[in-house]
mmCIF file of C-alpha atoms in Angstrom:
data_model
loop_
_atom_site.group_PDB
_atom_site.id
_atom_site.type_symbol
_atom_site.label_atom_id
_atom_site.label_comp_id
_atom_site.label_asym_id
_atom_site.label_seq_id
_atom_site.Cartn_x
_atom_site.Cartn_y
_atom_site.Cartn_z
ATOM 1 C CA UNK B 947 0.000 0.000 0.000
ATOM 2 C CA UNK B 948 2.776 2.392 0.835
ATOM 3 C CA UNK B 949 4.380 1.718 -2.364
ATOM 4 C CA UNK B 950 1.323 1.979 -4.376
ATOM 5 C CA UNK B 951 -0.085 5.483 -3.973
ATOM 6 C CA UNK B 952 3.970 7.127 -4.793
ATOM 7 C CA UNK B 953 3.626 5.186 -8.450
ATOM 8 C CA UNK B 954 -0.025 5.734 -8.386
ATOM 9 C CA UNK B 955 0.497 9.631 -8.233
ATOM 10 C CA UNK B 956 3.652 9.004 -10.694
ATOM 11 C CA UNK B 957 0.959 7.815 -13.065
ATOM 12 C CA UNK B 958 -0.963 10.725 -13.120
ATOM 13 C CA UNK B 959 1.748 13.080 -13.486
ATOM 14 C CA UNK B 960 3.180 11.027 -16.845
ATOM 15 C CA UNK B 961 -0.397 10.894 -18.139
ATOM 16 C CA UNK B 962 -0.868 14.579 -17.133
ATOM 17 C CA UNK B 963 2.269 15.669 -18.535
ATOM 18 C CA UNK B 964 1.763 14.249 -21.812
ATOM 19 C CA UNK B 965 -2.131 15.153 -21.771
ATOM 20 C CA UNK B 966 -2.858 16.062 -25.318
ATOM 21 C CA UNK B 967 -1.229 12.495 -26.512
ATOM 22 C CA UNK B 968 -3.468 10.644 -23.967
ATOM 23 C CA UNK B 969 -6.333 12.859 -25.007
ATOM 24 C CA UNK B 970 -5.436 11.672 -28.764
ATOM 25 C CA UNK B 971 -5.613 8.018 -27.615
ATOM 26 C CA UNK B 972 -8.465 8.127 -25.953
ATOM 27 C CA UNK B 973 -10.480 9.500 -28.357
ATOM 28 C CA UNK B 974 -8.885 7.214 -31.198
ATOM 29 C CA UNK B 975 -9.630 4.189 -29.286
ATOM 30 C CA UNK B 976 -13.351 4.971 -28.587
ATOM 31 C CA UNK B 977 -13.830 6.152 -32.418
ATOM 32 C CA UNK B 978 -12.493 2.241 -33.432
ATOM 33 C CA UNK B 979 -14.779 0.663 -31.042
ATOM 34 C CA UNK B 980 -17.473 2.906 -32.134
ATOM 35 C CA UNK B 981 -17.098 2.139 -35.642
ATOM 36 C CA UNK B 982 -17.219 -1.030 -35.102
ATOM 37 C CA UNK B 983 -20.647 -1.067 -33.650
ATOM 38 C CA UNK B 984 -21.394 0.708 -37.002
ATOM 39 C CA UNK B 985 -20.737 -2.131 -38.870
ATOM 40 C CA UNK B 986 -22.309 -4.289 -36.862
ATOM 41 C CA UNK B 987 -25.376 -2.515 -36.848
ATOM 42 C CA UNK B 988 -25.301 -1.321 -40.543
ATOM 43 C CA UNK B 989 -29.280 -0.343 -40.522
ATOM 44 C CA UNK B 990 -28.595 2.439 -37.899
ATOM 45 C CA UNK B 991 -27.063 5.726 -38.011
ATOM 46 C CA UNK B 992 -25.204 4.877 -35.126
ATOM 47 C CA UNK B 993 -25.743 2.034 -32.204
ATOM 48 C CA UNK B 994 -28.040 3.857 -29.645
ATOM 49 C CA UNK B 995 -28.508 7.329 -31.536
ATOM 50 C CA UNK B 996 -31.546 7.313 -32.948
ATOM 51 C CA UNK B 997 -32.532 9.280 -29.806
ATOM 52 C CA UNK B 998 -30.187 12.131 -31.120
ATOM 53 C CA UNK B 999 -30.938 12.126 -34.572
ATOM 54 C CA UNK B 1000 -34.608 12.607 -33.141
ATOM 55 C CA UNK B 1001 -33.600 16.337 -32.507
ATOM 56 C CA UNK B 1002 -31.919 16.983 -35.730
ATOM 57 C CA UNK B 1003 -35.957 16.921 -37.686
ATOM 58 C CA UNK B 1004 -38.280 18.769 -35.154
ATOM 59 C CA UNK B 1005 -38.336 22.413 -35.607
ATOM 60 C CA UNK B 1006 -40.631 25.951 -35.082
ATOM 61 C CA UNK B 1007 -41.232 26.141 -38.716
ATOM 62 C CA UNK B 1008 -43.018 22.483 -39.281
ATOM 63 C CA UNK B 1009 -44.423 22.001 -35.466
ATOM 64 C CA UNK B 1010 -44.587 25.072 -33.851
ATOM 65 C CA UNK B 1011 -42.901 26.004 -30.366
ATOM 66 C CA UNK B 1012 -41.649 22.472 -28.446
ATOM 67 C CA UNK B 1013 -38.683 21.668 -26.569
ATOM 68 C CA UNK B 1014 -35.264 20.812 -27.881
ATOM 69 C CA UNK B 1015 -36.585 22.901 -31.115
ATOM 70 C CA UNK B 1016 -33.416 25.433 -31.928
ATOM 71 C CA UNK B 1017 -31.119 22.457 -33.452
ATOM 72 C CA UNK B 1018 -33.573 20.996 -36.503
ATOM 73 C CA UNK B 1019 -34.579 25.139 -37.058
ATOM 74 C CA UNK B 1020 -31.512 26.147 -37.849
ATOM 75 C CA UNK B 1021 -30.203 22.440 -40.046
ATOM 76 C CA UNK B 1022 -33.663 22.709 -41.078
ATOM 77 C CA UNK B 1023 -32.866 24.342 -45.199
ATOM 78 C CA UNK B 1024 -30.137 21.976 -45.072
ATOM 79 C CA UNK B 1025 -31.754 18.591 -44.540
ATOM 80 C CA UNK B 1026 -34.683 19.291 -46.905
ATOM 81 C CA UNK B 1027 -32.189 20.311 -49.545
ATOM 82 C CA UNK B 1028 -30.055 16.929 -49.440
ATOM 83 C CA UNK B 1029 -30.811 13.573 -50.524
ATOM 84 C CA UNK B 1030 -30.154 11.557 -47.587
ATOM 85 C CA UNK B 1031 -30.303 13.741 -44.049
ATOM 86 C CA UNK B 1032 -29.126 10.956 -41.917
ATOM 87 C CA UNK B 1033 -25.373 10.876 -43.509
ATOM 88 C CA UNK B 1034 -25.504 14.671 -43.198
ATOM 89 C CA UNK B 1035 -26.691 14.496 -39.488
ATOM 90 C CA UNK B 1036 -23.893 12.065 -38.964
ATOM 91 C CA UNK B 1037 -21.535 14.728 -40.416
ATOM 92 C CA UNK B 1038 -22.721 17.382 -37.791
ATOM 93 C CA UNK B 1039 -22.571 14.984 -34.619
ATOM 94 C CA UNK B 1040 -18.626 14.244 -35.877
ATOM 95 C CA UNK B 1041 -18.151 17.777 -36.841
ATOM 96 C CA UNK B 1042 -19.604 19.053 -33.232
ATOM 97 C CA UNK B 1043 -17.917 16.369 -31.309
ATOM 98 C CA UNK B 1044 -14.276 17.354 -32.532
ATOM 99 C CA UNK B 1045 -15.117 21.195 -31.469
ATOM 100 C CA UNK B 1046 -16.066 20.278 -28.218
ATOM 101 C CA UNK B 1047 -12.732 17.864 -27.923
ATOM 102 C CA UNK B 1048 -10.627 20.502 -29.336
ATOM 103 C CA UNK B 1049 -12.147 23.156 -26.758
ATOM 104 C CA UNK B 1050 -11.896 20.973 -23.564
ATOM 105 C CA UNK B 1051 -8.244 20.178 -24.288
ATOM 106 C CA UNK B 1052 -7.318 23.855 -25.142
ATOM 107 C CA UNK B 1053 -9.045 25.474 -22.027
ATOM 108 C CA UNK B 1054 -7.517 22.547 -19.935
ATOM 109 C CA UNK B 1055 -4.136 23.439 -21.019
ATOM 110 C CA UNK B 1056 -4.789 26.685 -20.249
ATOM 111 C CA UNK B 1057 -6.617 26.711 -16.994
ATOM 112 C CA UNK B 1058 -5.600 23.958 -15.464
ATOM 113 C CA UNK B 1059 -1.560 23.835 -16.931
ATOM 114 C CA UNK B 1060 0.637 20.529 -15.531
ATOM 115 C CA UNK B 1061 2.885 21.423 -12.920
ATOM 116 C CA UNK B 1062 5.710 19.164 -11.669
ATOM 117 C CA UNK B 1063 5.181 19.469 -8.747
ATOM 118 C CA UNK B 1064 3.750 17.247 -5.328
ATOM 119 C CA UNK B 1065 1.359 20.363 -4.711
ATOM 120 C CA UNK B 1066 -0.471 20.066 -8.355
ATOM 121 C CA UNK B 1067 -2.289 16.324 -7.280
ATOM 122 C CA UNK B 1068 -5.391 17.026 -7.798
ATOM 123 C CA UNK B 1069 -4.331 19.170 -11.448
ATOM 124 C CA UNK B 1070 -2.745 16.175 -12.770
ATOM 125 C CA UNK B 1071 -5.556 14.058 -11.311
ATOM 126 C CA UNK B 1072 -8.295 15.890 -13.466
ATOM 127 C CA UNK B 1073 -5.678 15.834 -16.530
ATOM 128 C CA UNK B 1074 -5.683 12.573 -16.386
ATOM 129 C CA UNK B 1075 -9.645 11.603 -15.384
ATOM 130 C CA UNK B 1076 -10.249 14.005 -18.614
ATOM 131 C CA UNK B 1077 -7.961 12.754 -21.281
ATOM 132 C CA UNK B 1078 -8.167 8.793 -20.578
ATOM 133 C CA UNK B 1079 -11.131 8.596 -17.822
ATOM 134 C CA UNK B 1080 -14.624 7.176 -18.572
ATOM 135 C CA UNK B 1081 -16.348 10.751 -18.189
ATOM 136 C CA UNK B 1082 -13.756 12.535 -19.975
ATOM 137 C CA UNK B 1083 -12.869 12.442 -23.438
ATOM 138 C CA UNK B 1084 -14.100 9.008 -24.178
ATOM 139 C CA UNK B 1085 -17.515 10.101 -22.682
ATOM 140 C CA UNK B 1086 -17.563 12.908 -25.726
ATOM 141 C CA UNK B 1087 -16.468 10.666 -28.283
ATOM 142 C CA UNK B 1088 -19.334 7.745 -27.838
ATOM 143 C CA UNK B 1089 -22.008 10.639 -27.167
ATOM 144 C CA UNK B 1090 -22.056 12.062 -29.785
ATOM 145 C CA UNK B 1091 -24.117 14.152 -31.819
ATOM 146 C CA UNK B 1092 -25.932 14.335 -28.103
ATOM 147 C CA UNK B 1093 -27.437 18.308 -27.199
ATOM 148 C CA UNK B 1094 -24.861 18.006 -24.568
ATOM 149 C CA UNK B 1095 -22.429 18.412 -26.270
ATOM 150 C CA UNK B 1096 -24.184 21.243 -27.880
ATOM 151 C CA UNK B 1097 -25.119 22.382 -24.410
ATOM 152 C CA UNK B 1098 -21.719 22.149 -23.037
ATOM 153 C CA UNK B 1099 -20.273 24.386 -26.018
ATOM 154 C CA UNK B 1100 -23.142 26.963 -25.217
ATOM 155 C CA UNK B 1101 -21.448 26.560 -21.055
ATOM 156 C CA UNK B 1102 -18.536 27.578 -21.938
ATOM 157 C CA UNK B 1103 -19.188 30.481 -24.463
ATOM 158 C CA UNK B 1104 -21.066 31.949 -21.710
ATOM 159 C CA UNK B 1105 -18.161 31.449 -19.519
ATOM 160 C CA UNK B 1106 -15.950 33.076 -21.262
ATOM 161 C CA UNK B 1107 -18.488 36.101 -22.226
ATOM 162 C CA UNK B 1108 -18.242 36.501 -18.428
ATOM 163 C CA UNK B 1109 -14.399 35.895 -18.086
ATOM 164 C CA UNK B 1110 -14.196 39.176 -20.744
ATOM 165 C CA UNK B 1111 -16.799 41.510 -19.195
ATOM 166 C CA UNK B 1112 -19.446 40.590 -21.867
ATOM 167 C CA UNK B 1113 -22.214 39.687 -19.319
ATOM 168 C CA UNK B 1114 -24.970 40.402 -21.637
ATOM 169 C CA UNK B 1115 -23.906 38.104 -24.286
ATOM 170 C CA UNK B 1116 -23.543 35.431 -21.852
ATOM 171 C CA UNK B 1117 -27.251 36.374 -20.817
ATOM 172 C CA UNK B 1118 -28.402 36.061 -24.083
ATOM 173 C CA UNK B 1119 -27.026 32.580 -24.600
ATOM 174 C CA UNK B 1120 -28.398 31.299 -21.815
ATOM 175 C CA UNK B 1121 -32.137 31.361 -23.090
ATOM 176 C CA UNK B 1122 -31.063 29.881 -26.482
ATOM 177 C CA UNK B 1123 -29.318 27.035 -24.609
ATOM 178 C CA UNK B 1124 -32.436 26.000 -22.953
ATOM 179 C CA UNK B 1125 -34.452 26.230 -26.107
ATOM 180 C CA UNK B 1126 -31.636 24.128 -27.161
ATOM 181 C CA UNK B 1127 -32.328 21.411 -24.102
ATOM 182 C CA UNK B 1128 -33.713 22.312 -20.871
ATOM 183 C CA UNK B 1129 -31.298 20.643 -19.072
ATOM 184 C CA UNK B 1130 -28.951 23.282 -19.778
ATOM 185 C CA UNK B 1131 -31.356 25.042 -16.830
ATOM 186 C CA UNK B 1132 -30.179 22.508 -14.182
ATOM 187 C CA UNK B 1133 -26.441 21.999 -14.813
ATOM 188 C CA UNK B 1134 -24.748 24.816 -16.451
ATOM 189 C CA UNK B 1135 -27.212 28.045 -15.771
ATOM 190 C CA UNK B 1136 -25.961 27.598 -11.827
ATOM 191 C CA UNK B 1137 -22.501 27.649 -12.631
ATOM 192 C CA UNK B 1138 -23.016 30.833 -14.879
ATOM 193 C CA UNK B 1139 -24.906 32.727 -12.120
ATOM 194 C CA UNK B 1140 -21.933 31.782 -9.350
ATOM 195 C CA UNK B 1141 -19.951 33.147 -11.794
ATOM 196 C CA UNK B 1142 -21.699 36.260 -13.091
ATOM 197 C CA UNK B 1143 -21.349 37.193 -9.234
ATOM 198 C CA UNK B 1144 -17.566 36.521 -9.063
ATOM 199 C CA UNK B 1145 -16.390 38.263 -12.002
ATOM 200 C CA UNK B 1146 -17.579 41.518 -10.768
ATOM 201 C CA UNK B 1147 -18.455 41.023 -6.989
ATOM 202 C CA UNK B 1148 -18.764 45.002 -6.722
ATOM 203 C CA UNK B 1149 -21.800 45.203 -8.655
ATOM 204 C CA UNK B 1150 -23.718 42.711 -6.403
ATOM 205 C CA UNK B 1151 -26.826 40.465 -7.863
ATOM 206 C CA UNK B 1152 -27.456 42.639 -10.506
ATOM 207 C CA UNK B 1153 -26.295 40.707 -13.388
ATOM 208 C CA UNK B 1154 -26.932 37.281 -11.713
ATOM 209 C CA UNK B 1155 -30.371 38.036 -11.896
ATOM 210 C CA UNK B 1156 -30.525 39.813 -15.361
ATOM 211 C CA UNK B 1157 -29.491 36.304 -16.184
ATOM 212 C CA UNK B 1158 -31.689 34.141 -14.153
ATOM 213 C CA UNK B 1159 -35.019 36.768 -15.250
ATOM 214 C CA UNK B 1160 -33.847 36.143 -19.367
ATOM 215 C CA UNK B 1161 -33.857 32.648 -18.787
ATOM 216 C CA UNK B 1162 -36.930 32.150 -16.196
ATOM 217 C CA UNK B 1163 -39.585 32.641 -18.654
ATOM 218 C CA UNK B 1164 -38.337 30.853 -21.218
ATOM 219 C CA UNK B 1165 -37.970 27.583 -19.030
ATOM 220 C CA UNK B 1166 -41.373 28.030 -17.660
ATOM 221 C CA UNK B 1167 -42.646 28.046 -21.721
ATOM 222 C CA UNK B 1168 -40.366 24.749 -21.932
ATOM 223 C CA UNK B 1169 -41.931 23.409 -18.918
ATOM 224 C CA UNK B 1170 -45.554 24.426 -19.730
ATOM 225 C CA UNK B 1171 -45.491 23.925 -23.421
ATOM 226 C CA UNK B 1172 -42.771 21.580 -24.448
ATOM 227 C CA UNK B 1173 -44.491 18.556 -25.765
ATOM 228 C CA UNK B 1174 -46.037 18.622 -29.146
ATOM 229 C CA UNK B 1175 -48.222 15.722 -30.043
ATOM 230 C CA UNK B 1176 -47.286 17.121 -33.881
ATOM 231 C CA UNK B 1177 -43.298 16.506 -33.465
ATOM 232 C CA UNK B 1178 -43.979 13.086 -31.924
ATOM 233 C CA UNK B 1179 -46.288 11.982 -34.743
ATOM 234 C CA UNK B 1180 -44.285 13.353 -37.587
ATOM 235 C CA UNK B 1181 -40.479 13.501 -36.786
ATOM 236 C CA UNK B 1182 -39.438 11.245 -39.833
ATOM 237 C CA UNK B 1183 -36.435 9.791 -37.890
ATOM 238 C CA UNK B 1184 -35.361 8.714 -34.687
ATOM 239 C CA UNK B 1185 -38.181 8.277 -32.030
ATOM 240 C CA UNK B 1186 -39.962 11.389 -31.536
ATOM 241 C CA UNK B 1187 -42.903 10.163 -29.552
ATOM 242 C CA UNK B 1188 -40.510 9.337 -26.717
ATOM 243 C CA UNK B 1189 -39.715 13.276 -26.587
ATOM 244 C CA UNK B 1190 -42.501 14.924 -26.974
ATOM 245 C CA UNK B 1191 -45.341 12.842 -25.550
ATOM 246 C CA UNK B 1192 -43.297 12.159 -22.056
ATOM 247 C CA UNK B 1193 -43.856 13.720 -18.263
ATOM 248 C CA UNK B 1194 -40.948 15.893 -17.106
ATOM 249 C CA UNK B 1195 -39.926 13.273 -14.407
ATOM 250 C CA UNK B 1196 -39.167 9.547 -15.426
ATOM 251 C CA UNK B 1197 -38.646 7.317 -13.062
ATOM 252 C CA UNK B 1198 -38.200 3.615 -14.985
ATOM 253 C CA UNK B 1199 -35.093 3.199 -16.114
ATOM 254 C CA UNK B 1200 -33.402 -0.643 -17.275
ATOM 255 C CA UNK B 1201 -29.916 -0.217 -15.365
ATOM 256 C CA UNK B 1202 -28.314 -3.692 -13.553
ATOM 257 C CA UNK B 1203 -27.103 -3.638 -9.877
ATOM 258 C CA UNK B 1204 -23.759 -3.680 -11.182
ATOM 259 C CA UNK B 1205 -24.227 -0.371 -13.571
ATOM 260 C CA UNK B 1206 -26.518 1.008 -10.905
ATOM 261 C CA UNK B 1207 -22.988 0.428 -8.377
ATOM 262 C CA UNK B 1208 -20.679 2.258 -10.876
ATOM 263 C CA UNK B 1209 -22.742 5.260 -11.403
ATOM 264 C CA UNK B 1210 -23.137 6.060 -7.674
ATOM 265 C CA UNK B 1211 -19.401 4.854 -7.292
ATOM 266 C CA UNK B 1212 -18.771 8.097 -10.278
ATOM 267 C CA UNK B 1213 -20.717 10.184 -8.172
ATOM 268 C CA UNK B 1214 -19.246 9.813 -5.175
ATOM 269 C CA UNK B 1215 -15.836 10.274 -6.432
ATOM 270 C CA UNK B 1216 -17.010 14.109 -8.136
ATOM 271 C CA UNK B 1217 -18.351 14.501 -5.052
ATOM 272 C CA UNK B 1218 -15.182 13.929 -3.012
ATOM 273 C CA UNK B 1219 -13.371 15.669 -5.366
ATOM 274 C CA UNK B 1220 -15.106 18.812 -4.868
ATOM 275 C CA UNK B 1221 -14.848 18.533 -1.022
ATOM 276 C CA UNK B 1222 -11.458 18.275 -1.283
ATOM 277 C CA UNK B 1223 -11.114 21.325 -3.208
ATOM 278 C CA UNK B 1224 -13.554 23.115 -0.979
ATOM 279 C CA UNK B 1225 -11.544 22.241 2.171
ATOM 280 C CA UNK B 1226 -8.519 23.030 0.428
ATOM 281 C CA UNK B 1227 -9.558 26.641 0.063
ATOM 282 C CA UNK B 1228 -10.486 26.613 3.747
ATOM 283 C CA UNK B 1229 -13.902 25.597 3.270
ATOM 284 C CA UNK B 1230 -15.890 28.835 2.948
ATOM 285 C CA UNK B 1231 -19.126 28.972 1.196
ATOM 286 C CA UNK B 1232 -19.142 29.577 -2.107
ATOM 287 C CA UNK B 1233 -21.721 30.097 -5.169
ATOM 288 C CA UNK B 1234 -18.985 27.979 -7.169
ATOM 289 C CA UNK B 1235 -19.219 25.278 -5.078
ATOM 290 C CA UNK B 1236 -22.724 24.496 -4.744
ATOM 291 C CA UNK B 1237 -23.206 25.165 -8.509
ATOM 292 C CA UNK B 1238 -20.594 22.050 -8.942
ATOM 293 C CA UNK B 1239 -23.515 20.011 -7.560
ATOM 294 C CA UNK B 1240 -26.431 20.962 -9.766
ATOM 295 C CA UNK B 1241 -26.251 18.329 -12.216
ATOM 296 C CA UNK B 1242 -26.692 16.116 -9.675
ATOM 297 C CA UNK B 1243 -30.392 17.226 -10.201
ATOM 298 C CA UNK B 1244 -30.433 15.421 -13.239
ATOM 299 C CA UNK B 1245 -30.934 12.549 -11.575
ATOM 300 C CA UNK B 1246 -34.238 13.369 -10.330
ATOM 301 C CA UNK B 1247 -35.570 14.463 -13.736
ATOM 302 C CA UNK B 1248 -34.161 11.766 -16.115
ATOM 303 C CA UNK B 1249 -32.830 8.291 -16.038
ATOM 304 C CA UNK B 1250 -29.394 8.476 -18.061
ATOM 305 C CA UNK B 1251 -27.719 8.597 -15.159
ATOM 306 C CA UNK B 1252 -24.205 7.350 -16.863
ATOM 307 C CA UNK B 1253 -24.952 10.486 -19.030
ATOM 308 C CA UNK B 1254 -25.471 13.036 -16.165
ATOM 309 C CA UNK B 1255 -22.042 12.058 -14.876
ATOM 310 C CA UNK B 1256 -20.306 12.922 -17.476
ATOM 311 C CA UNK B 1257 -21.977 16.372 -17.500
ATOM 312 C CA UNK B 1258 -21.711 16.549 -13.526
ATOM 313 C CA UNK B 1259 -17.899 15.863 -13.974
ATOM 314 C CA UNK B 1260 -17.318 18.240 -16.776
ATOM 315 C CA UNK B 1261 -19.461 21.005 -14.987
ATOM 316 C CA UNK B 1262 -17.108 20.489 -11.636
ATOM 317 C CA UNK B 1263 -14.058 21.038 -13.953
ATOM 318 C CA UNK B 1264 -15.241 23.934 -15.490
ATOM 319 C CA UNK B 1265 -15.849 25.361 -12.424
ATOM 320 C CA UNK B 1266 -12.476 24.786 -10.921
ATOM 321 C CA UNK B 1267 -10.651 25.983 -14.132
ATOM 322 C CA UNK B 1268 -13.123 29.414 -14.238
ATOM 323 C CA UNK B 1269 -11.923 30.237 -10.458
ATOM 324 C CA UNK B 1270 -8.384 29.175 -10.447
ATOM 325 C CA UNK B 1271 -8.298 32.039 -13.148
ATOM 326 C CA UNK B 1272 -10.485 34.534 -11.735
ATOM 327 C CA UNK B 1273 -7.437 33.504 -8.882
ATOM 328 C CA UNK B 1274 -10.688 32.499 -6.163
ATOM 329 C CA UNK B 1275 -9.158 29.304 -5.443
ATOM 330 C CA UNK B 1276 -6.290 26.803 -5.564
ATOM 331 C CA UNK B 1277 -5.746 23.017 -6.490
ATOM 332 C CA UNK B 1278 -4.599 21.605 -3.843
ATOM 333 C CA UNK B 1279 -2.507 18.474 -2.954
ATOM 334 C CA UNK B 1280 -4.579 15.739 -2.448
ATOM 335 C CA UNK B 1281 -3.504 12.783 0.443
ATOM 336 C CA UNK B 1282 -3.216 9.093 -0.615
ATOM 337 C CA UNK B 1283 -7.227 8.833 0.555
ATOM 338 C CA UNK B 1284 -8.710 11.873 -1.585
ATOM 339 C CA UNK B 1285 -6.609 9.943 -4.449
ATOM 340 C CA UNK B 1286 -8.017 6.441 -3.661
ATOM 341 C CA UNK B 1287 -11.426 7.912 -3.397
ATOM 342 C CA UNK B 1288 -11.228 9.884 -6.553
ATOM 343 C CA UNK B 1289 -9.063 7.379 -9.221
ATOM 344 C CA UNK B 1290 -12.213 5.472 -10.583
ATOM 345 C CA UNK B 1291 -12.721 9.022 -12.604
ATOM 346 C CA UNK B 1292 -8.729 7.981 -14.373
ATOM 347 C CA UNK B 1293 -9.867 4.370 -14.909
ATOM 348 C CA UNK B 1294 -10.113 3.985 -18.850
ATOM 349 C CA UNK B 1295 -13.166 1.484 -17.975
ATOM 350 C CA UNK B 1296 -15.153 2.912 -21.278
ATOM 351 C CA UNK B 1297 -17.528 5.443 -22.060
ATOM 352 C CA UNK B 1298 -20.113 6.545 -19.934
ATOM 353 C CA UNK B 1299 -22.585 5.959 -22.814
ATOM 354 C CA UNK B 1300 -26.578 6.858 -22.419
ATOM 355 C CA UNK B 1301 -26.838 3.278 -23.862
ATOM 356 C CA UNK B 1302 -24.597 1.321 -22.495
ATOM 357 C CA UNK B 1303 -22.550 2.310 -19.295
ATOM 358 C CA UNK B 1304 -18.954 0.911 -19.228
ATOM 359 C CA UNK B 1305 -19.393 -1.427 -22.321
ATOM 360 C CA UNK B 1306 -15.917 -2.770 -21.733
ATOM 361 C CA UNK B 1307 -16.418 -3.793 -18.175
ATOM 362 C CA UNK B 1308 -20.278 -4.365 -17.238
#
């Protein structure tokens, strides 16, 4: 045990080191496995994403206002002006999934650098859990074409808005992104507001609520009007009447003990990671911090729980990369328990996949 934890944390600072390589493997091993399952499954678009393409065909134009709407508007003169949509759908998912790659290893590099150093544990630990872990980089690769990633992309744009003083474009995103998928409501427009407060602390709750009041009304449309019994019927691909015919809160969901046991086990090491931060930075309250637990939420309101921790994970690292630069906090140096507790999130056990959790293990 003694010997373990000094080649353990040796591990992380090679893989962190050497990031962008491990972030290149990772996503090159998923894609083979991925296209495999492609020609397996010839008949599909992709194994398990027909419930993406679904959001690709329903639009205001055709079905009025519904949820999840803003994608198929604006692909909308492109798909009825091509032969066969699905191959051009395909082309966006691939196309959107690279940005978002490209943009977490980028702002990684350049919020969270590698430092050789003992002090930079938890840094190289994240590095790591986000090039080669199952709710990092593999996690975007097998999801995609999902409005996460979409969502995600919208995060971070808003971030950065806020980051340069541009508080009102980050406003205006946020209303989009929940026309876009009103999840976007539960784990990213926290994180915003905590953060609209700490880049400019002096001006109080002004702009957190000019934020919250833009978005408020349009969630409560989403909420009241969302499902459209036109979309369901008519959406030529994927399965619409899943979408738009469906309460706000499911509660089935066709998960096995074990699966069940690795997604709480995921959750719990987010969780301890965040403590650890938290205590790190001598455990005052902060916005930040409780925003990091939002998507947690998720779990109330949907059952792809595999999904919402790879959301919840990238949310938490967003957040710690947004306040190490606003200089609000520090990474600290994690002991040989806060690394045993947290190293399932470096395993490369597979992608957290909607469909599938951990194919190459459960």
């Amino acid at each position: 045990m003694r010997l373990g934890f000094p080649v353990i944390a040796a591990l992380l600072s090679f893989i962190s080191r050497h990031f962008l390589w491990f972030c290149a493997a990772g996503f090159a091993v998923v894609v083979v496995e991925r296209v495999g399952s492609m020609i397996v499954f010839p008949d599909r678009l992709y194994t398990g994403r027909e419930w993406s393409a679904t959001f690709y065909f329903a639009n205001y134009i055709d079905h009025g206002f519904l949820k999840r709407g803003v994608l198929g508007t604006l692909l909308r003169p492109l798909l009825q002006s091509v032969g066969d949509p699905q191959l051009w759908v395909l082309g966006v998912m691939v196309v959107t999934s690279l940005c978002l790659l490209a943009v977490v290893a980028v702002l990684t590099q350049v919020l969270l650098p590698h430092r050789d150093n003992p002090g930079a544990a938890a840094t190289h630990l994240i590095r790591t859990a986000i090039a080669i872990g199952s709710a990092g980089i593999p996690h975007i690769t097998a999801e995609h074409g999902s409005l996460d990633h979409f969502g995600l992309l919208l995060m971070l744009a808003a971030l950065a808005c806020l980051l340069r003083g541009r508080w009102i474009a980050a406003a205006l995103i946020c209303p989009v992104a929940i026309l876009l998928h009103e999840a976007f409501a539960v784990f990213a427009l926290p994180l915003i507001l905590a953060v609209s407060w700490h880049a400019a602390p002096a001006r109080g709750l002004r702009r957190p609520a000019v934020i919250a009041l833009l978005s408020a009304p349009v969630m409560l449309a989403v909420l009241l009007w969302g499902n459209n019994q036109l979309a369901a019927d008519t959406i030529p691909y994927g399965v619409g009447h899943r979408v738009w015919g469906r309460d706000l809160i499911q509660y089935s969901h066709s998960y096995t003990i074990s699966q069940i046991i690795a997604v709480t086990w995921y959750w719990l090491a987010i969780l301890t990671l965040i403590f650890s931060v938290w205590r790190a930075n001598q455990g005052r309250f902060d916005w930040v911090f409780l925003a990091m637990l939002s998507p947690l939420a998720l779990n109330v309101l949907g059952v792809d729980h595999a999904r919402w921790v790879g959301l919840g994970f990238f949310v938490a690292v967003t957040g710690f990369g947004v306040m190490t630069r606003l200089g609000c906090i520090r990474m600290p140096r994690l002991n040989r328990w806060q690394i045993a507790g947290t190293a399932i999130l470096c395993l490369p056990l597979g992608p957290l996949s909607q469909v599938h959790p951990l194919p190459w293990l459960l």
